[in-house]
């Protein structure tokens, strides 16, 4: 079972051997996502055009595919990257942003999950819609609670194989036979652009680092959530609002250590 020591082990590996993480993500969060990865110690690469995304995903240590602003070019690049990552064995993460409410990205996300991502990360409404049992939330905001998405998450895990991370006040990390819950964090993450989307990239980095030290996908994803929540708590204590929270969060990601990780509820 995942514990705080595992989270520290994966974080230490990430910092000592920075994984190269390919990111196909939405235009609203590109800069913040890259900075989050850099703060942790990973190496981001925003490779999102047809002809480059596939070959890059095949050689990267981890890959994120986020469907937040799916231009025609990004849609093609996303499919190329997903196919290449699956064939090469590169761990990759699908973030189904606003799936269920918008037609084009919903169809794309269904095609992508058929390529068997290592992990899927979304809010409860996105996970329920991706599983085919709901119509999504209010744009990128969830209209459902985390616990109500557990059956949908388990269904996705059983049908397509990924670990499914459902984000909320208490995150649930779900496989076909296990559920891990990670508490803590800060509501400030919902008041800055990219708090959830950047987490998808962090999952890709932790999956790569976890693989290198023999940590399975569910434990690596849970470890990423523990580190992210701990950094958010540190940042909230030293900030006065969303404007100061964002740089404080980057600083916290760079410095978070074992003592802070131990404070995060984990079950």
PDB file of N, CA, C and O in Angstrom, residues 89-133:
ATOM      1  N   UNK A  89       5.729   1.847 -24.902  1.00  0.00           N
ATOM      2  CA  UNK A  89       5.682   1.601 -23.468  1.00  0.00           C
ATOM      3  C   UNK A  89       5.952   2.834 -22.628  1.00  0.00           C
ATOM      4  O   UNK A  89       6.248   2.725 -21.432  1.00  0.00           O
ATOM      5  N   UNK A  90       5.829   4.014 -23.212  1.00  0.00           N
ATOM      6  CA  UNK A  90       6.000   5.258 -22.466  1.00  0.00           C
ATOM      7  C   UNK A  90       4.776   5.484 -21.583  1.00  0.00           C
ATOM      8  O   UNK A  90       3.647   5.484 -22.087  1.00  0.00           O
ATOM      9  N   UNK A  91       4.939   5.679 -20.275  1.00  0.00           N
ATOM     10  CA  UNK A  91       3.761   5.969 -19.452  1.00  0.00           C
ATOM     11  C   UNK A  91       3.140   7.294 -19.856  1.00  0.00           C
ATOM     12  O   UNK A  91       3.845   8.291 -20.034  1.00  0.00           O
ATOM     13  N   UNK A  92       1.820   7.295 -20.039  1.00  0.00           N
ATOM     14  CA  UNK A  92       1.180   8.537 -20.470  1.00  0.00           C
ATOM     15  C   UNK A  92      -0.135   8.772 -19.746  1.00  0.00           C
ATOM     16  O   UNK A  92      -0.770   7.828 -19.269  1.00  0.00           O
ATOM     17  N   UNK A  93      -0.489  10.043 -19.681  1.00  0.00           N
ATOM     18  CA  UNK A  93      -1.638  10.496 -18.895  1.00  0.00           C
ATOM     19  C   UNK A  93      -2.623  11.205 -19.809  1.00  0.00           C
ATOM     20  O   UNK A  93      -2.241  12.076 -20.599  1.00  0.00           O
ATOM     21  N   UNK A  94      -3.886  10.849 -19.682  1.00  0.00           N
ATOM     22  CA  UNK A  94      -4.968  11.534 -20.390  1.00  0.00           C
ATOM     23  C   UNK A  94      -5.713  12.426 -19.410  1.00  0.00           C
ATOM     24  O   UNK A  94      -6.161  11.966 -18.355  1.00  0.00           O
ATOM     25  N   UNK A  95      -5.838  13.706 -19.744  1.00  0.00           N
ATOM     26  CA  UNK A  95      -6.625  14.653 -18.953  1.00  0.00           C
ATOM     27  C   UNK A  95      -7.812  15.091 -19.806  1.00  0.00           C
ATOM     28  O   UNK A  95      -7.671  15.901 -20.723  1.00  0.00           O
ATOM     29  N   UNK A  96      -9.017  14.559 -19.535  1.00  0.00           N
ATOM     30  CA  UNK A  96     -10.191  14.815 -20.376  1.00  0.00           C
ATOM     31  C   UNK A  96     -10.927  16.088 -19.999  1.00  0.00           C
ATOM     32  O   UNK A  96     -12.078  16.060 -19.547  1.00  0.00           O
ATOM     33  N   UNK A  97     -10.299  17.222 -20.212  1.00  0.00           N
ATOM     34  CA  UNK A  97     -10.847  18.505 -19.766  1.00  0.00           C
ATOM     35  C   UNK A  97     -12.192  18.803 -20.434  1.00  0.00           C
ATOM     36  O   UNK A  97     -12.306  18.786 -21.662  1.00  0.00           O
ATOM     37  N   UNK A  98     -13.213  19.063 -19.617  1.00  0.00           N
ATOM     38  CA  UNK A  98     -14.561  19.444 -20.074  1.00  0.00           C
ATOM     39  C   UNK A  98     -15.219  18.398 -20.961  1.00  0.00           C
ATOM     40  O   UNK A  98     -16.122  18.713 -21.735  1.00  0.00           O
ATOM     41  N   UNK A  99     -14.782  17.159 -20.855  1.00  0.00           N
ATOM     42  CA  UNK A  99     -15.428  16.087 -21.616  1.00  0.00           C
ATOM     43  C   UNK A  99     -16.871  15.928 -21.136  1.00  0.00           C
ATOM     44  O   UNK A  99     -17.173  16.041 -19.955  1.00  0.00           O
ATOM     45  N   UNK A 100     -17.750  15.673 -22.073  1.00  0.00           N
ATOM     46  CA  UNK A 100     -19.169  15.507 -21.774  1.00  0.00           C
ATOM     47  C   UNK A 100     -19.987  16.718 -22.161  1.00  0.00           C
ATOM     48  O   UNK A 100     -21.094  16.579 -22.678  1.00  0.00           O
ATOM     49  N   UNK A 101     -19.434  17.903 -21.967  1.00  0.00           N
ATOM     50  CA  UNK A 101     -20.179  19.115 -22.285  1.00  0.00           C
ATOM     51  C   UNK A 101     -19.893  19.615 -23.700  1.00  0.00           C
ATOM     52  O   UNK A 101     -20.708  20.347 -24.260  1.00  0.00           O
ATOM     53  N   UNK A 102     -18.767  19.244 -24.272  1.00  0.00           N
ATOM     54  CA  UNK A 102     -18.353  19.740 -25.578  1.00  0.00           C
ATOM     55  C   UNK A 102     -18.047  18.570 -26.509  1.00  0.00           C
ATOM     56  O   UNK A 102     -17.302  17.652 -26.150  1.00  0.00           O
ATOM     57  N   UNK A 103     -18.607  18.629 -27.707  1.00  0.00           N
ATOM     58  CA  UNK A 103     -18.667  17.464 -28.579  1.00  0.00           C
ATOM     59  C   UNK A 103     -17.310  17.028 -29.103  1.00  0.00           C
ATOM     60  O   UNK A 103     -16.966  15.834 -29.067  1.00  0.00           O
ATOM     61  N   UNK A 104     -16.513  17.957 -29.615  1.00  0.00           N
ATOM     62  CA  UNK A 104     -15.263  17.578 -30.283  1.00  0.00           C
ATOM     63  C   UNK A 104     -14.279  16.925 -29.310  1.00  0.00           C
ATOM     64  O   UNK A 104     -13.676  15.894 -29.605  1.00  0.00           O
ATOM     65  N   UNK A 105     -14.093  17.530 -28.168  1.00  0.00           N
ATOM     66  CA  UNK A 105     -13.130  16.964 -27.214  1.00  0.00           C
ATOM     67  C   UNK A 105     -13.629  15.650 -26.619  1.00  0.00           C
ATOM     68  O   UNK A 105     -12.822  14.787 -26.262  1.00  0.00           O
ATOM     69  N   UNK A 106     -14.949  15.517 -26.509  1.00  0.00           N
ATOM     70  CA  UNK A 106     -15.492  14.267 -25.989  1.00  0.00           C
ATOM     71  C   UNK A 106     -15.183  13.120 -26.936  1.00  0.00           C
ATOM     72  O   UNK A 106     -14.732  12.044 -26.513  1.00  0.00           O
ATOM     73  N   UNK A 107     -15.402  13.341 -28.231  1.00  0.00           N
ATOM     74  CA  UNK A 107     -15.085  12.305 -29.215  1.00  0.00           C
ATOM     75  C   UNK A 107     -13.589  11.995 -29.219  1.00  0.00           C
ATOM     76  O   UNK A 107     -13.178  10.826 -29.301  1.00  0.00           O
ATOM     77  N   UNK A 108     -12.751  13.026 -29.111  1.00  0.00           N
ATOM     78  CA  UNK A 108     -11.310  12.830 -29.087  1.00  0.00           C
ATOM     79  C   UNK A 108     -10.893  12.029 -27.855  1.00  0.00           C
ATOM     80  O   UNK A 108     -10.075  11.100 -27.950  1.00  0.00           O
ATOM     81  N   UNK A 109     -11.436  12.369 -26.696  1.00  0.00           N
ATOM     82  CA  UNK A 109     -11.071  11.661 -25.467  1.00  0.00           C
ATOM     83  C   UNK A 109     -11.443  10.190 -25.533  1.00  0.00           C
ATOM     84  O   UNK A 109     -10.697   9.324 -25.047  1.00  0.00           O
ATOM     85  N   UNK A 110     -12.578   9.882 -26.163  1.00  0.00           N
ATOM     86  CA  UNK A 110     -12.961   8.479 -26.304  1.00  0.00           C
ATOM     87  C   UNK A 110     -12.007   7.729 -27.230  1.00  0.00           C
ATOM     88  O   UNK A 110     -11.696   6.557 -27.006  1.00  0.00           O
ATOM     89  N   UNK A 111     -11.515   8.391 -28.263  1.00  0.00           N
ATOM     90  CA  UNK A 111     -10.518   7.760 -29.134  1.00  0.00           C
ATOM     91  C   UNK A 111      -9.196   7.585 -28.407  1.00  0.00           C
ATOM     92  O   UNK A 111      -8.515   6.570 -28.568  1.00  0.00           O
ATOM     93  N   UNK A 112      -8.844   8.554 -27.599  1.00  0.00           N
ATOM     94  CA  UNK A 112      -7.567   8.489 -26.891  1.00  0.00           C
ATOM     95  C   UNK A 112      -7.552   7.400 -25.823  1.00  0.00           C
ATOM     96  O   UNK A 112      -6.564   6.666 -25.692  1.00  0.00           O
ATOM     97  N   UNK A 113      -8.627   7.265 -25.067  1.00  0.00           N
ATOM     98  CA  UNK A 113      -8.607   6.279 -23.993  1.00  0.00           C
ATOM     99  C   UNK A 113      -8.528   4.860 -24.544  1.00  0.00           C
ATOM    100  O   UNK A 113      -8.029   3.947 -23.880  1.00  0.00           O
ATOM    101  N   UNK A 114      -8.965   4.675 -25.788  1.00  0.00           N
ATOM    102  CA  UNK A 114      -8.843   3.362 -26.419  1.00  0.00           C
ATOM    103  C   UNK A 114      -7.380   2.980 -26.643  1.00  0.00           C
ATOM    104  O   UNK A 114      -7.070   1.801 -26.866  1.00  0.00           O
ATOM    105  N   UNK A 115      -6.483   3.956 -26.580  1.00  0.00           N
ATOM    106  CA  UNK A 115      -5.047   3.685 -26.685  1.00  0.00           C
ATOM    107  C   UNK A 115      -4.428   3.337 -25.323  1.00  0.00           C
ATOM    108  O   UNK A 115      -3.215   3.258 -25.200  1.00  0.00           O
ATOM    109  N   UNK A 116      -5.256   3.137 -24.332  1.00  0.00           N
ATOM    110  CA  UNK A 116      -4.873   2.585 -23.035  1.00  0.00           C
ATOM    111  C   UNK A 116      -3.820   3.437 -22.307  1.00  0.00           C
ATOM    112  O   UNK A 116      -2.666   3.043 -22.140  1.00  0.00           O
ATOM    113  N   UNK A 117      -4.218   4.625 -21.861  1.00  0.00           N
ATOM    114  CA  UNK A 117      -3.302   5.446 -21.070  1.00  0.00           C
ATOM    115  C   UNK A 117      -2.913   4.753 -19.772  1.00  0.00           C
ATOM    116  O   UNK A 117      -3.640   3.893 -19.259  1.00  0.00           O
ATOM    117  N   UNK A 118      -1.777   5.157 -19.246  1.00  0.00           N
ATOM    118  CA  UNK A 118      -1.338   4.631 -17.952  1.00  0.00           C
ATOM    119  C   UNK A 118      -2.181   5.209 -16.829  1.00  0.00           C
ATOM    120  O   UNK A 118      -2.449   4.541 -15.833  1.00  0.00           O
ATOM    121  N   UNK A 119      -2.573   6.458 -16.985  1.00  0.00           N
ATOM    122  CA  UNK A 119      -3.409   7.119 -15.986  1.00  0.00           C
ATOM    123  C   UNK A 119      -4.356   8.090 -16.670  1.00  0.00           C
ATOM    124  O   UNK A 119      -4.058   8.618 -17.744  1.00  0.00           O
ATOM    125  N   UNK A 120      -5.488   8.307 -16.039  1.00  0.00           N
ATOM    126  CA  UNK A 120      -6.457   9.331 -16.441  1.00  0.00           C
ATOM    127  C   UNK A 120      -6.661  10.222 -15.230  1.00  0.00           C
ATOM    128  O   UNK A 120      -6.803   9.734 -14.102  1.00  0.00           O
ATOM    129  N   UNK A 121      -6.656  11.552 -15.445  1.00  0.00           N
ATOM    130  CA  UNK A 121      -6.873  12.487 -14.337  1.00  0.00           C
ATOM    131  C   UNK A 121      -7.951  13.477 -14.710  1.00  0.00           C
ATOM    132  O   UNK A 121      -7.919  14.097 -15.768  1.00  0.00           O
ATOM    133  N   UNK A 122      -8.939  13.630 -13.859  1.00  0.00           N
ATOM    134  CA  UNK A 122      -9.991  14.596 -14.131  1.00  0.00           C
ATOM    135  C   UNK A 122     -10.828  14.850 -12.897  1.00  0.00           C
ATOM    136  O   UNK A 122     -10.654  14.195 -11.861  1.00  0.00           O
ATOM    137  N   UNK A 123     -11.742  15.807 -12.997  1.00  0.00           N
ATOM    138  CA  UNK A 123     -12.681  15.982 -11.895  1.00  0.00           C
ATOM    139  C   UNK A 123     -13.791  14.935 -12.013  1.00  0.00           C
ATOM    140  O   UNK A 123     -13.857  14.173 -12.989  1.00  0.00           O
ATOM    141  N   UNK A 124     -14.657  14.891 -11.027  1.00  0.00           N
ATOM    142  CA  UNK A 124     -15.655  13.827 -10.971  1.00  0.00           C
ATOM    143  C   UNK A 124     -16.568  13.824 -12.196  1.00  0.00           C
ATOM    144  O   UNK A 124     -16.857  12.768 -12.781  1.00  0.00           O
ATOM    145  N   UNK A 125     -17.024  14.995 -12.628  1.00  0.00           N
ATOM    146  CA  UNK A 125     -17.938  15.055 -13.772  1.00  0.00           C
ATOM    147  C   UNK A 125     -17.263  14.596 -15.051  1.00  0.00           C
ATOM    148  O   UNK A 125     -17.885  13.925 -15.897  1.00  0.00           O
ATOM    149  N   UNK A 126     -15.989  14.953 -15.221  1.00  0.00           N
ATOM    150  CA  UNK A 126     -15.253  14.520 -16.414  1.00  0.00           C
ATOM    151  C   UNK A 126     -15.082  13.010 -16.430  1.00  0.00           C
ATOM    152  O   UNK A 126     -15.232  12.369 -17.479  1.00  0.00           O
ATOM    153  N   UNK A 127     -14.770  12.425 -15.282  1.00  0.00           N
ATOM    154  CA  UNK A 127     -14.583  10.974 -15.207  1.00  0.00           C
ATOM    155  C   UNK A 127     -15.902  10.249 -15.474  1.00  0.00           C
ATOM    156  O   UNK A 127     -15.952   9.252 -16.208  1.00  0.00           O
ATOM    157  N   UNK A 128     -16.976  10.734 -14.903  1.00  0.00           N
ATOM    158  CA  UNK A 128     -18.282  10.112 -15.135  1.00  0.00           C
ATOM    159  C   UNK A 128     -18.657  10.200 -16.608  1.00  0.00           C
ATOM    160  O   UNK A 128     -19.136   9.228 -17.210  1.00  0.00           O
ATOM    161  N   UNK A 129     -18.438  11.361 -17.234  1.00  0.00           N
ATOM    162  CA  UNK A 129     -18.775  11.522 -18.648  1.00  0.00           C
ATOM    163  C   UNK A 129     -17.894  10.648 -19.530  1.00  0.00           C
ATOM    164  O   UNK A 129     -18.370  10.051 -20.502  1.00  0.00           O
ATOM    165  N   UNK A 130     -16.610  10.553 -19.220  1.00  0.00           N
ATOM    166  CA  UNK A 130     -15.705   9.727 -20.018  1.00  0.00           C
ATOM    167  C   UNK A 130     -16.111   8.260 -19.973  1.00  0.00           C
ATOM    168  O   UNK A 130     -15.972   7.530 -20.959  1.00  0.00           O
ATOM    169  N   UNK A 131     -16.656   7.848 -18.837  1.00  0.00           N
ATOM    170  CA  UNK A 131     -17.121   6.464 -18.706  1.00  0.00           C
ATOM    171  C   UNK A 131     -18.458   6.226 -19.388  1.00  0.00           C
ATOM    172  O   UNK A 131     -18.933   5.091 -19.465  1.00  0.00           O
ATOM    173  N   UNK A 132     -19.096   7.296 -19.867  1.00  0.00           N
ATOM    174  CA  UNK A 132     -20.348   7.168 -20.598  1.00  0.00           C
ATOM    175  C   UNK A 132     -21.579   7.190 -19.727  1.00  0.00           C
ATOM    176  O   UNK A 132     -22.680   6.832 -20.190  1.00  0.00           O
ATOM    177  N   UNK A 133     -21.433   7.648 -18.485  1.00  0.00           N
ATOM    178  CA  UNK A 133     -22.583   7.634 -17.577  1.00  0.00           C
ATOM    179  C   UNK A 133     -22.988   9.018 -17.091  1.00  0.00           C
ATOM    180  O   UNK A 133     -23.677   9.162 -16.084  1.00  0.00           O
TER     181      UNK A 133
END
